[in-house]
Amino acid sequence: MEIRQFELGAKNIASAKVVITKEKFETLINEVYLKQRKNITLPGFRRGKAQRKMIEKFYGERIFWDDAINDNLEAALEFVITEKELKPAAQPWIDKADYNEDSGEVEIELSVPNYPVVELGQYLNLSAFKPDATVDEFEVDAQIESVRERNGSIVTCDRPANWGDVVIMDYVGYINGAAFQGGKGENCSLELGSRAFVRGFEEGLIGASAEEDREISLTFPAQYHVAALQNEDAVFKVHVHEVKEKILPELDDDFAKDVSEFDTFDEYRGSIRKELQESADKKARDAFLDNLMDQIVANAVIDLHESLIEKHQQELMVQRASRMGIDLETYRKVLDSNSEFTKAFSENAEKNLRTELCLAEIGKRENVELTDEDKTREYAELAERYGVDAESVKTFINTETFERGILLTKIADVIIASAVPLDTEPLPAKKPKPKQTPKVTPKRTAKSTFKPASESAEKTAPEAETAAEPKSEAETPAEPKAKAKTKTAAKKKTAEVPVAEVPAAADTSPASKPKTTRKPGTKKTETETAKEETK
């Protein structure tokens, strides 16, 4: 093979023309013949015994040409990548593959979207806002109170229901006198104040006693997740079986022993404070790094090809679908169902890609490398969290993604170490006001009728809010808390009133070796065309 033409064009796409010489093409044709002749039947010959010339005379001279060309497209691609030291950023494609009648050579034109050149601006000694990571005592109290609530006991009480109590009940919902689907429940357990039901339902049970019947009138909200019930007036007929109250344990040493590995309440409280502080420190560091990377990306020049952006979007979708526990197709439907979310996802994916490219370039310039010591340490820490050995932990995580995350963290440490944290967040830059040009007539100057555009976008939050998508980070398995063991109250039977369902996909790694495909509209070889015509 020979590379006759090569050009690194816009968006760092490499275009090349590879030529298979006449002699080499003859060898390739013969290889195809030897591979296929055992399956070829020719009148007067036993299967697999016909000579190549007889087969070509009977079926046509070009019977083996298409396979000879197609079998070597991948080789042509790898030849160009190796010879020109390219680094494919997305799937390459074949623009054209033809036999040249004059020279007897095969000409293959192909394109390889190469990783873009990253022209960095300033990336060290930057300053950016870093949030305060102070943990207040009320945060510690709230965390302990949450554990206390989960470990409380539920007992029947002989008094009217109040907020915080649990009501055991039957109910049937009616709209215009007819029961509606999903509006019935028997022996359902409802904690008053949990907002598990439509607004107004729990309020209607305040003061209810055991064996009491009540009717609760309410209106479904305009943004209710069941379209058929939106803005509908409904009446629920409720029969209360029991009223129960929650008895919370005392916050003492016995409580600490019961819910954790510590012997005293002071030790347990200290462990909660330590966990909260570590979490706050990480959030502050991540926010600081995000603010620094915003500047670095803004200072950099990166000419991205659309195929690279699409590939990165695909990788992010796979990661997030896997994190949610749903398949990729379901995650796509989630994206497609909300145009604003789809737009935000695309913008975030491109920003995330630019950030990773900048980090990788900074790593090269600063000679940051991932050592065996780094990997051993991180795998050991992860294994300790899961209570398994380091080799076992590698069997249920994506090691390539995990190790890439370790490297990116090391690069980020270099940026952070040189940066200056600011206590106050800088004000956003003011947009320049548009000029007000008065309308001029020959006789007089009219008063300006210009009015600044005002945008008022009032949005009504739906009853069930969807969690915001987090920024993509190096994927690591979910880390269960190992320091505090908590008892969970027995599960309660829940009501059947329709609730919003949150969908959930598998981890798919991109192919390590690019596959060659024909670009839409690619010209076919003459033999391919002839074959189609005979079908």
Short mmCIF file of C-alpha atoms in Angstrom, two decimals:
data_model
loop_
_atom_site.label_atom_id
_atom_site.label_comp_id
_atom_site.label_asym_id
_atom_site.label_seq_id
_atom_site.Cartn_x
_atom_site.Cartn_y
_atom_site.Cartn_z
CA MET A 1 0.00 0.00 0.00
CA GLU A 2 1.02 3.58 -0.63
CA ILE A 3 -0.31 6.88 0.71
CA ARG A 4 -0.53 9.13 -2.35
CA GLN A 5 -2.33 12.07 -0.71
CA PHE A 6 -2.66 13.19 2.90
CA GLU A 7 -4.11 16.33 4.45
CA LEU A 8 -4.98 17.35 8.02
CA GLY A 9 -7.88 19.69 7.42
CA ALA A 10 -10.44 21.67 9.40
CA LYS A 11 -11.44 20.31 12.82
CA ASN A 12 -8.34 18.09 12.62
CA ILE A 13 -9.93 15.61 10.19
CA ALA A 14 -7.29 13.64 8.32
CA SER A 15 -8.08 12.90 4.66
CA ALA A 16 -5.97 10.35 2.79
CA LYS A 17 -5.84 8.48 -0.51
CA VAL A 18 -4.38 5.00 -0.19
CA VAL A 19 -3.40 3.08 -3.32
CA ILE A 20 -3.17 -0.68 -3.68
CA THR A 21 -0.80 -1.33 -6.58
CA LYS A 22 -1.74 -3.51 -9.54
CA GLU A 23 0.59 -6.26 -8.40
CA LYS A 24 -0.67 -6.21 -4.83
CA PHE A 25 -4.27 -6.19 -5.99
CA GLU A 26 -3.62 -9.29 -8.10
CA THR A 27 -2.26 -11.04 -5.00
CA LEU A 28 -5.34 -10.03 -2.97
CA ILE A 29 -7.68 -11.32 -5.68
CA ASN A 30 -5.92 -14.65 -5.68
CA GLU A 31 -6.17 -14.86 -1.87
CA VAL A 32 -9.93 -14.37 -2.11
CA TYR A 33 -10.15 -17.06 -4.81
CA LEU A 34 -8.25 -19.57 -2.68
CA LYS A 35 -10.48 -18.80 0.28
CA GLN A 36 -13.77 -19.12 -1.64
CA ARG A 37 -13.18 -21.80 -4.28
CA LYS A 38 -14.22 -24.67 -1.98
CA ASN A 39 -17.76 -23.25 -2.03
CA ILE A 40 -17.95 -22.56 -5.78
CA THR A 41 -19.75 -24.94 -8.12
CA LEU A 42 -19.00 -24.87 -11.86
CA PRO A 43 -20.51 -27.14 -14.54
CA GLY A 44 -18.02 -29.89 -15.43
CA PHE A 45 -15.98 -29.49 -12.24
CA ARG A 46 -16.24 -31.01 -8.81
CA ARG A 47 -16.99 -28.51 -6.01
CA GLY A 48 -13.81 -26.61 -5.11
CA LYS A 49 -11.78 -27.91 -8.06
CA ALA A 50 -12.48 -25.20 -10.66
CA GLN A 51 -9.55 -23.01 -11.67
CA ARG A 52 -9.70 -19.28 -11.09
CA LYS A 53 -9.70 -18.40 -14.81
CA MET A 54 -12.61 -20.75 -15.49
CA ILE A 55 -14.60 -19.23 -12.61
CA GLU A 56 -13.87 -15.68 -13.84
CA LYS A 57 -14.83 -16.66 -17.39
CA PHE A 58 -18.13 -18.14 -16.20
CA TYR A 59 -19.13 -15.57 -13.54
CA GLY A 60 -17.26 -12.51 -14.78
CA GLU A 61 -13.73 -11.19 -14.48
CA ARG A 62 -14.55 -9.15 -11.39
CA ILE A 63 -16.17 -11.90 -9.34
CA PHE A 64 -13.53 -11.64 -6.59
CA TRP A 65 -12.75 -7.92 -6.81
CA ASP A 66 -15.29 -6.58 -4.29
CA ASP A 67 -14.18 -8.95 -1.56
CA ALA A 68 -10.52 -8.24 -2.35
CA ILE A 69 -11.18 -4.52 -1.87
CA ASN A 70 -13.56 -4.73 1.11
CA ASP A 71 -11.36 -7.17 2.99
CA ASN A 72 -8.56 -4.59 2.90
CA LEU A 73 -10.43 -1.41 3.84
CA GLU A 74 -9.65 -1.97 7.52
CA ALA A 75 -6.00 -2.63 6.65
CA ALA A 76 -5.87 0.60 4.64
CA LEU A 77 -7.27 2.52 7.58
CA GLU A 78 -4.81 1.02 10.05
CA PHE A 79 -1.97 1.68 7.58
CA VAL A 80 -2.77 5.41 7.47
CA ILE A 81 -3.25 5.67 11.25
CA THR A 82 0.09 3.95 11.88
CA GLU A 83 2.09 5.74 9.20
CA LYS A 84 0.79 9.20 10.10
CA GLU A 85 0.62 8.52 13.87
CA LEU A 86 -3.04 9.52 14.08
CA LYS A 87 -5.21 9.25 17.17
CA PRO A 88 -8.82 8.62 16.05
CA ALA A 89 -11.31 10.52 18.15
CA ALA A 90 -14.38 8.89 16.57
CA GLN A 91 -15.28 6.26 13.99
CA PRO A 92 -13.44 6.83 10.69
CA TRP A 93 -15.19 6.36 7.35
CA ILE A 94 -14.46 5.39 3.75
CA ASP A 95 -15.34 8.11 1.25
CA LYS A 96 -14.61 6.07 -1.89
CA ALA A 97 -13.04 2.78 -2.98
CA ASP A 98 -12.63 2.31 -6.74
CA TYR A 99 -10.65 0.37 -9.31
CA ASN A 100 -8.71 2.64 -11.68
CA GLU A 101 -9.13 1.25 -15.19
CA ASP A 102 -6.07 3.10 -16.54
CA SER A 103 -3.52 2.14 -13.88
CA GLY A 104 -5.02 -1.13 -12.68
CA GLU A 105 -4.71 0.15 -9.10
CA VAL A 106 -7.29 0.38 -6.34
CA GLU A 107 -7.75 3.86 -4.89
CA ILE A 108 -9.22 4.17 -1.40
CA GLU A 109 -10.15 7.59 -0.04
CA LEU A 110 -10.81 7.74 3.68
CA SER A 111 -11.29 10.23 6.51
CA VAL A 112 -10.19 9.98 10.14
CA PRO A 113 -11.55 12.43 12.73
CA ASN A 114 -8.38 12.95 14.75
CA TYR A 115 -8.27 14.23 18.32
CA PRO A 116 -8.20 18.03 18.13
CA VAL A 117 -5.22 20.20 18.93
CA VAL A 118 -5.79 21.95 22.26
CA GLU A 119 -4.34 25.46 22.40
CA LEU A 120 -4.28 26.27 26.10
CA GLY A 121 -4.33 29.75 27.56
CA GLN A 122 -3.48 30.41 31.21
CA TYR A 123 -4.20 27.40 33.41
CA LEU A 124 -1.97 27.91 36.47
CA ASN A 125 -2.03 30.64 39.15
CA LEU A 126 -5.72 31.39 38.57
CA SER A 127 -8.13 32.71 41.20
CA ALA A 128 -11.72 31.58 41.66
CA PHE A 129 -14.51 31.43 44.22
CA LYS A 130 -14.40 28.53 46.70
CA PRO A 131 -17.49 27.94 48.88
CA ASP A 132 -17.21 27.80 52.64
CA ALA A 133 -16.96 24.22 53.91
CA THR A 134 -17.84 24.92 57.55
CA VAL A 135 -20.14 22.31 59.10
CA ASP A 136 -22.59 23.78 61.63
CA GLU A 137 -23.79 21.90 64.69
CA PHE A 138 -27.37 21.95 63.46
CA GLU A 139 -26.24 19.88 60.42
CA VAL A 140 -24.79 17.29 62.79
CA ASP A 141 -28.01 17.36 64.84
CA ALA A 142 -30.12 16.95 61.68
CA GLN A 143 -28.12 13.91 60.56
CA ILE A 144 -28.43 12.26 63.97
CA GLU A 145 -32.13 13.10 64.12
CA SER A 146 -32.61 11.42 60.73
CA VAL A 147 -31.04 8.22 62.08
CA ARG A 148 -33.14 8.55 65.23
CA GLU A 149 -36.33 8.84 63.14
CA ARG A 150 -35.46 5.69 61.19
CA ASN A 151 -34.93 3.78 64.43
CA GLY A 152 -38.11 4.92 66.14
CA SER A 153 -40.89 2.48 67.03
CA ILE A 154 -44.50 2.82 65.90
CA VAL A 155 -47.18 2.15 68.56
CA THR A 156 -50.97 2.46 68.52
CA CYS A 157 -52.30 5.46 70.42
CA ASP A 158 -55.79 6.32 71.72
CA ARG A 159 -56.10 9.93 70.53
CA PRO A 160 -56.89 11.92 67.36
CA ALA A 161 -54.25 11.98 64.62
CA ASN A 162 -51.72 14.81 64.43
CA TRP A 163 -48.76 15.68 62.27
CA GLY A 164 -46.07 13.01 62.47
CA ASP A 165 -48.54 10.26 63.33
CA VAL A 166 -49.16 7.23 61.12
CA VAL A 167 -52.71 6.51 60.00
CA ILE A 168 -53.82 3.03 58.89
CA MET A 169 -56.80 3.43 56.56
CA ASP A 170 -58.93 2.37 53.60
CA TYR A 171 -59.90 4.93 50.98
CA VAL A 172 -61.71 5.29 47.65
CA GLY A 173 -61.49 8.36 45.41
CA TYR A 174 -64.41 9.65 43.30
CA ILE A 175 -64.60 12.14 40.45
CA ASN A 176 -68.11 13.24 39.46
CA GLY A 177 -69.47 10.43 41.62
CA ALA A 178 -67.50 7.66 39.90
CA ALA A 179 -64.46 5.86 41.34
CA PHE A 180 -61.32 6.42 39.26
CA GLN A 181 -58.45 4.10 38.49
CA GLY A 182 -55.56 4.23 41.00
CA GLY A 183 -57.68 5.99 43.59
CA LYS A 184 -58.31 3.03 45.92
CA GLY A 185 -56.30 1.61 48.81
CA GLU A 186 -56.83 -0.84 51.67
CA ASN A 187 -54.96 -1.01 54.98
CA CYS A 188 -52.62 1.67 53.74
CA SER A 189 -50.10 3.27 56.06
CA LEU A 190 -49.63 7.04 55.72
CA GLU A 191 -47.38 9.28 57.80
CA LEU A 192 -49.02 12.68 58.14
CA GLY A 193 -46.59 15.28 56.88
CA SER A 194 -44.74 13.00 54.49
CA ARG A 195 -46.49 14.56 51.46
CA ALA A 196 -46.91 11.09 49.98
CA PHE A 197 -50.45 11.93 48.83
CA VAL A 198 -51.95 14.79 46.87
CA ARG A 199 -51.90 18.10 48.72
CA GLY A 200 -54.98 18.40 50.94
CA PHE A 201 -55.36 14.68 51.64
CA GLU A 202 -53.12 14.54 54.71
CA GLU A 203 -54.54 17.83 56.01
CA GLY A 204 -57.98 16.23 55.88
CA LEU A 205 -56.89 13.48 58.29
CA ILE A 206 -55.70 15.79 61.07
CA GLY A 207 -57.89 15.14 64.11
CA ALA A 208 -59.23 11.82 62.80
CA SER A 209 -59.67 8.98 65.31
CA ALA A 210 -59.71 5.20 65.01
CA GLU A 211 -62.85 3.74 63.34
CA GLU A 212 -63.87 7.18 62.06
CA ASP A 213 -65.13 7.81 58.51
CA ARG A 214 -64.23 11.01 56.70
CA GLU A 215 -64.74 12.61 53.31
CA ILE A 216 -61.87 14.70 51.96
CA SER A 217 -62.46 17.07 49.04
CA LEU A 218 -59.48 18.27 47.01
CA THR A 219 -58.37 19.32 43.53
CA PHE A 220 -55.58 17.58 41.64
CA PRO A 221 -52.84 20.04 40.63
CA ALA A 222 -52.48 21.27 37.05
CA GLN A 223 -49.07 19.63 36.79
CA TYR A 224 -50.12 16.25 38.20
CA HIS A 225 -48.22 13.40 36.56
CA VAL A 226 -51.43 11.60 35.51
CA ALA A 227 -52.82 13.78 32.72
CA ALA A 228 -56.40 12.50 33.13
CA LEU A 229 -56.51 13.75 36.75
CA GLN A 230 -55.04 17.22 36.21
CA ASN A 231 -57.29 20.02 37.62
CA GLU A 232 -59.98 17.47 38.53
CA ASP A 233 -62.07 17.91 41.68
CA ALA A 234 -62.15 14.69 43.71
CA VAL A 235 -63.74 13.36 46.89
CA PHE A 236 -61.99 10.66 48.91
CA LYS A 237 -64.05 8.53 51.30
CA VAL A 238 -61.72 7.37 54.07
CA HIS A 239 -62.15 4.87 56.90
CA VAL A 240 -59.50 5.13 59.63
CA HIS A 241 -58.55 1.81 61.24
CA GLU A 242 -55.78 2.95 63.59
CA VAL A 243 -53.78 5.99 64.62
CA LYS A 244 -50.17 5.31 65.56
CA GLU A 245 -47.46 7.51 66.98
CA LYS A 246 -43.71 7.28 66.62
CA ILE A 247 -41.68 6.81 69.82
CA LEU A 248 -38.10 7.98 69.33
CA PRO A 249 -35.14 6.49 71.27
CA GLU A 250 -33.12 8.58 73.72
CA LEU A 251 -29.86 10.03 72.39
CA ASP A 252 -27.46 8.24 74.72
CA ASP A 253 -24.68 5.66 74.70
CA ASP A 254 -27.17 2.83 74.17
CA PHE A 255 -28.45 4.58 71.04
CA ALA A 256 -24.87 4.95 69.74
CA LYS A 257 -24.18 1.24 70.32
CA ASP A 258 -27.42 0.30 68.62
CA VAL A 259 -26.91 2.30 65.40
CA SER A 260 -23.11 2.36 65.01
CA GLU A 261 -19.81 0.73 65.89
CA PHE A 262 -19.11 3.22 68.69
CA ASP A 263 -19.59 2.71 72.43
CA THR A 264 -20.44 6.27 73.43
CA PHE A 265 -22.73 8.92 72.03
CA ASP A 266 -19.89 11.47 71.93
CA GLU A 267 -17.80 9.14 69.74
CA TYR A 268 -20.78 8.55 67.46
CA ARG A 269 -21.48 12.27 67.18
CA GLY A 270 -17.82 12.88 66.37
CA SER A 271 -17.94 10.31 63.56
CA ILE A 272 -21.02 12.00 62.08
CA ARG A 273 -19.27 15.38 62.20
CA LYS A 274 -16.20 13.89 60.49
CA GLU A 275 -18.30 12.39 57.68
CA LEU A 276 -20.15 15.66 57.12
CA GLN A 277 -16.89 17.63 57.11
CA GLU A 278 -15.30 15.29 54.56
CA SER A 279 -18.37 15.62 52.36
CA ALA A 280 -18.40 19.43 52.69
CA ASP A 281 -14.67 19.63 51.89
CA LYS A 282 -15.16 17.54 48.76
CA LYS A 283 -18.10 19.65 47.57
CA ALA A 284 -16.13 22.86 48.14
CA ARG A 285 -13.12 21.44 46.28
CA ASP A 286 -15.28 20.27 43.37
CA ALA A 287 -16.97 23.68 43.12
CA PHE A 288 -13.57 25.41 43.25
CA LEU A 289 -12.25 23.15 40.49
CA ASP A 290 -15.39 23.74 38.36
CA ASN A 291 -14.87 27.50 38.63
CA LEU A 292 -11.20 27.14 37.67
CA MET A 293 -12.00 24.85 34.75
CA ASP A 294 -14.60 27.31 33.45
CA GLN A 295 -11.77 29.83 33.07
CA ILE A 296 -9.36 27.30 31.57
CA VAL A 297 -11.89 26.12 28.98
CA ALA A 298 -12.79 29.72 28.13
CA ASN A 299 -9.09 30.51 27.62
CA ALA A 300 -8.50 27.48 25.37
CA VAL A 301 -9.04 27.12 21.63
CA ILE A 302 -10.40 23.70 20.60
CA ASP A 303 -11.89 23.03 17.15
CA LEU A 304 -14.22 20.11 17.84
CA HIS A 305 -15.66 17.88 15.13
CA GLU A 306 -19.33 16.93 15.45
CA SER A 307 -18.55 13.21 15.43
CA LEU A 308 -16.36 13.58 18.52
CA ILE A 309 -19.11 15.46 20.37
CA GLU A 310 -21.65 12.78 19.41
CA LYS A 311 -19.30 10.03 20.59
CA HIS A 312 -18.83 11.74 23.95
CA GLN A 313 -22.58 12.24 24.32
CA GLN A 314 -23.03 8.51 23.71
CA GLU A 315 -20.45 7.68 26.39
CA LEU A 316 -22.13 10.00 28.90
CA MET A 317 -25.54 8.48 28.17
CA VAL A 318 -24.15 5.01 28.81
CA GLN A 319 -22.57 6.13 32.10
CA ARG A 320 -25.67 7.91 33.39
CA ALA A 321 -28.05 5.18 32.28
CA SER A 322 -25.89 2.66 34.10
CA ARG A 323 -25.86 4.86 37.19
CA MET A 324 -29.67 5.06 37.11
CA GLY A 325 -29.98 1.30 36.56
CA ILE A 326 -31.88 1.55 33.25
CA ASP A 327 -31.06 0.49 29.71
CA LEU A 328 -29.68 2.93 27.16
CA GLU A 329 -32.85 3.03 25.07
CA THR A 330 -34.95 4.01 28.09
CA TYR A 331 -32.51 6.79 28.94
CA ARG A 332 -32.80 8.09 25.37
CA LYS A 333 -36.57 8.25 25.79
CA VAL A 334 -36.11 10.23 29.00
CA LEU A 335 -33.98 12.73 27.09
CA ASP A 336 -36.37 12.93 24.16
CA SER A 337 -39.35 13.55 26.45
CA ASN A 338 -38.00 16.92 27.60
CA SER A 339 -36.53 19.32 25.02
CA GLU A 340 -35.02 21.60 27.67
CA PHE A 341 -33.35 18.66 29.38
CA THR A 342 -32.06 17.37 26.03
CA LYS A 343 -30.57 20.77 25.21
CA ALA A 344 -28.97 21.04 28.66
CA PHE A 345 -27.55 17.52 28.32
CA SER A 346 -25.98 18.30 24.92
CA GLU A 347 -24.45 21.54 26.16
CA ASN A 348 -23.13 19.87 29.30
CA ALA A 349 -21.68 16.99 27.26
CA GLU A 350 -19.72 19.39 25.03
CA LYS A 351 -18.51 21.37 28.04
CA ASN A 352 -17.49 18.14 29.76
CA LEU A 353 -15.58 17.06 26.64
CA ARG A 354 -13.72 20.37 26.41
CA THR A 355 -12.86 20.09 30.10
CA GLU A 356 -11.43 16.58 29.70
CA LEU A 357 -9.40 17.62 26.65
CA CYS A 358 -7.95 20.58 28.55
CA LEU A 359 -7.11 18.40 31.55
CA ALA A 360 -5.40 15.84 29.30
CA GLU A 361 -3.31 18.56 27.64
CA ILE A 362 -2.36 20.05 31.00
CA GLY A 363 -1.33 16.57 32.16
CA LYS A 364 1.04 16.29 29.19
CA ARG A 365 2.57 19.71 29.78
CA GLU A 366 3.01 19.13 33.51
CA ASN A 367 4.23 15.53 33.04
CA VAL A 368 1.50 14.08 35.25
CA GLU A 369 1.43 10.29 35.01
CA LEU A 370 -0.53 7.49 36.64
CA THR A 371 1.89 5.28 38.58
CA ASP A 372 1.47 1.74 39.84
CA GLU A 373 1.59 3.16 43.38
CA ASP A 374 -1.39 5.41 42.57
CA LYS A 375 -3.44 2.49 41.27
CA THR A 376 -2.51 0.21 44.17
CA ARG A 377 -3.47 2.87 46.73
CA GLU A 378 -6.81 3.74 45.12
CA TYR A 379 -7.84 0.12 44.58
CA ALA A 380 -6.93 -0.65 48.21
CA GLU A 381 -9.09 2.23 49.48
CA LEU A 382 -12.00 1.14 47.31
CA ALA A 383 -11.63 -2.47 48.41
CA GLU A 384 -11.65 -1.39 52.07
CA ARG A 385 -14.96 0.43 51.59
CA TYR A 386 -16.52 -2.70 50.13
CA GLY A 387 -14.88 -5.12 52.52
CA VAL A 388 -13.23 -7.18 49.76
CA ASP A 389 -9.70 -7.61 48.45
CA ALA A 390 -8.25 -5.31 45.77
CA GLU A 391 -8.38 -7.93 43.02
CA SER A 392 -12.04 -8.73 43.67
CA VAL A 393 -13.07 -5.07 43.45
CA LYS A 394 -11.73 -4.94 39.89
CA THR A 395 -14.27 -7.51 38.78
CA PHE A 396 -17.31 -5.27 39.30
CA ILE A 397 -16.04 -1.85 38.16
CA ASN A 398 -14.86 -0.42 34.85
CA THR A 399 -11.13 -0.35 35.58
CA GLU A 400 -10.29 1.80 32.54
CA THR A 401 -12.74 4.52 33.59
CA PHE A 402 -11.69 4.25 37.25
CA GLU A 403 -7.99 4.64 36.46
CA ARG A 404 -8.67 7.53 34.10
CA GLY A 405 -10.51 9.20 36.96
CA ILE A 406 -7.44 8.79 39.19
CA LEU A 407 -5.25 10.45 36.53
CA LEU A 408 -7.66 13.36 36.01
CA THR A 409 -7.75 13.89 39.78
CA LYS A 410 -3.94 14.12 39.88
CA ILE A 411 -4.00 16.69 37.06
CA ALA A 412 -6.72 18.66 38.87
CA ASP A 413 -4.55 18.68 42.01
CA VAL A 414 -1.82 20.49 40.04
CA ILE A 415 -4.30 23.19 38.96
CA ILE A 416 -5.75 23.60 42.45
CA ALA A 417 -2.34 23.73 44.14
CA SER A 418 -1.38 26.82 42.12
CA ALA A 419 -4.77 28.57 42.38
CA VAL A 420 -5.93 31.23 44.82
CA PRO A 421 -9.36 30.64 46.45
CA LEU A 422 -11.66 33.67 46.78
CA ASP A 423 -14.12 34.07 49.67
CA THR A 424 -16.71 35.94 47.64
CA GLU A 425 -18.26 34.91 44.36
CA PRO A 426 -17.60 37.47 41.59
CA LEU A 427 -20.65 39.23 40.19
CA PRO A 428 -21.72 38.11 36.70
CA ALA A 429 -20.67 40.43 33.90
CA LYS A 430 -23.37 42.92 32.98
CA LYS A 431 -24.76 42.72 29.48
CA PRO A 432 -24.40 45.97 27.54
CA LYS A 433 -27.66 47.82 27.09
CA PRO A 434 -28.84 48.13 23.49
CA LYS A 435 -28.57 51.59 22.01
CA GLN A 436 -31.80 53.54 21.76
CA THR A 437 -31.99 55.08 18.33
CA PRO A 438 -34.73 57.71 17.99
CA LYS A 439 -36.83 57.65 14.85
CA VAL A 440 -36.09 60.72 12.73
CA THR A 441 -38.48 62.36 10.26
CA PRO A 442 -37.76 65.36 8.00
CA LYS A 443 -39.98 67.71 10.05
CA ARG A 444 -39.44 66.66 13.64
CA THR A 445 -37.75 64.12 15.91
CA ALA A 446 -40.08 61.57 17.33
CA LYS A 447 -39.82 60.53 20.95
CA SER A 448 -38.01 57.26 21.47
CA THR A 449 -40.44 54.38 21.83
CA PHE A 450 -37.70 51.93 22.83
CA LYS A 451 -38.45 49.78 25.82
CA PRO A 452 -35.84 47.42 27.31
CA ALA A 453 -36.85 43.81 26.76
CA SER A 454 -37.99 42.21 29.97
CA GLU A 455 -38.09 38.53 30.35
CA SER A 456 -40.50 36.98 32.82
CA ALA A 457 -40.45 33.26 32.78
CA GLU A 458 -42.63 31.92 35.55
CA LYS A 459 -42.48 28.20 35.76
CA THR A 460 -44.76 26.06 37.85
CA ALA A 461 -42.86 23.25 39.52
CA PRO A 462 -44.55 19.89 39.02
CA GLU A 463 -45.65 17.92 42.06
CA ALA A 464 -42.94 15.33 41.52
CA GLU A 465 -39.64 17.05 40.76
CA THR A 466 -36.94 15.32 38.71
CA ALA A 467 -33.46 15.41 40.19
CA ALA A 468 -31.00 17.56 38.26
CA GLU A 469 -28.36 15.68 36.31
CA PRO A 470 -24.99 15.87 38.06
CA LYS A 471 -21.82 16.85 36.22
CA SER A 472 -20.05 13.84 34.79
CA GLU A 473 -17.16 12.66 36.86
CA ALA A 474 -14.95 9.60 36.69
CA GLU A 475 -17.33 6.72 37.17
CA THR A 476 -16.81 4.81 40.41
CA PRO A 477 -19.17 2.33 42.02
CA ALA A 478 -21.61 3.65 44.58
CA GLU A 479 -19.93 3.74 47.96
CA PRO A 480 -22.05 2.44 50.83
CA LYS A 481 -21.45 4.02 54.20
CA ALA A 482 -19.43 1.63 56.32
CA LYS A 483 -18.98 3.64 59.50
CA ALA A 484 -22.52 3.74 60.78
CA LYS A 485 -24.87 0.80 60.82
CA THR A 486 -28.47 1.87 61.08
CA LYS A 487 -31.56 -0.12 61.69
CA THR A 488 -34.36 0.51 59.27
CA ALA A 489 -37.96 0.55 60.33
CA ALA A 490 -40.15 -2.18 58.85
CA LYS A 491 -41.51 -1.35 55.40
CA LYS A 492 -45.07 -0.09 55.35
CA LYS A 493 -47.73 -0.88 52.81
CA THR A 494 -48.05 2.19 50.66
CA ALA A 495 -51.04 3.70 48.93
CA GLU A 496 -51.95 2.99 45.33
CA VAL A 497 -52.47 6.61 44.33
CA PRO A 498 -50.48 7.01 41.08
CA VAL A 499 -46.97 8.30 41.61
CA ALA A 500 -44.35 9.51 39.15
CA GLU A 501 -42.00 6.78 38.05
CA VAL A 502 -38.32 7.46 37.53
CA PRO A 503 -36.82 5.28 34.86
CA ALA A 504 -33.24 3.75 34.97
CA ALA A 505 -29.08 1.40 31.71
CA ALA A 506 -26.09 -0.67 31.35
CA ASP A 507 -22.45 0.15 31.05
CA THR A 508 -21.16 -0.05 27.50
CA SER A 509 -17.56 0.74 26.71
CA PRO A 510 -16.71 2.30 23.36
CA ALA A 511 -14.96 -0.01 20.91
CA SER A 512 -11.21 0.03 21.44
CA LYS A 513 -10.57 -0.41 17.74
CA PRO A 514 -12.32 1.84 15.20
CA LYS A 515 -14.44 0.08 12.63
CA THR A 516 -14.51 1.17 9.05
CA THR A 517 -17.84 2.06 7.55
CA ARG A 518 -18.91 3.51 4.26
CA LYS A 519 -20.07 7.10 4.52
CA PRO A 520 -23.66 7.66 3.31
CA GLY A 521 -23.59 8.44 -0.39
CA THR A 522 -20.29 6.61 -0.93
CA LYS A 523 -19.77 5.39 -4.46
CA LYS A 524 -19.90 1.61 -4.78
CA THR A 525 -17.51 -0.47 -6.82
CA GLU A 526 -18.66 -1.58 -10.24
CA THR A 527 -18.93 -5.20 -9.17
CA GLU A 528 -21.13 -4.32 -6.18
CA THR A 529 -23.45 -2.46 -8.53
CA ALA A 530 -23.50 -5.36 -10.97
CA LYS A 531 -24.36 -7.82 -8.17
CA GLU A 532 -27.31 -5.72 -7.05
CA GLU A 533 -28.61 -5.51 -10.59
CA THR A 534 -28.60 -9.30 -10.97
CA LYS A 535 -30.52 -9.89 -7.73
#
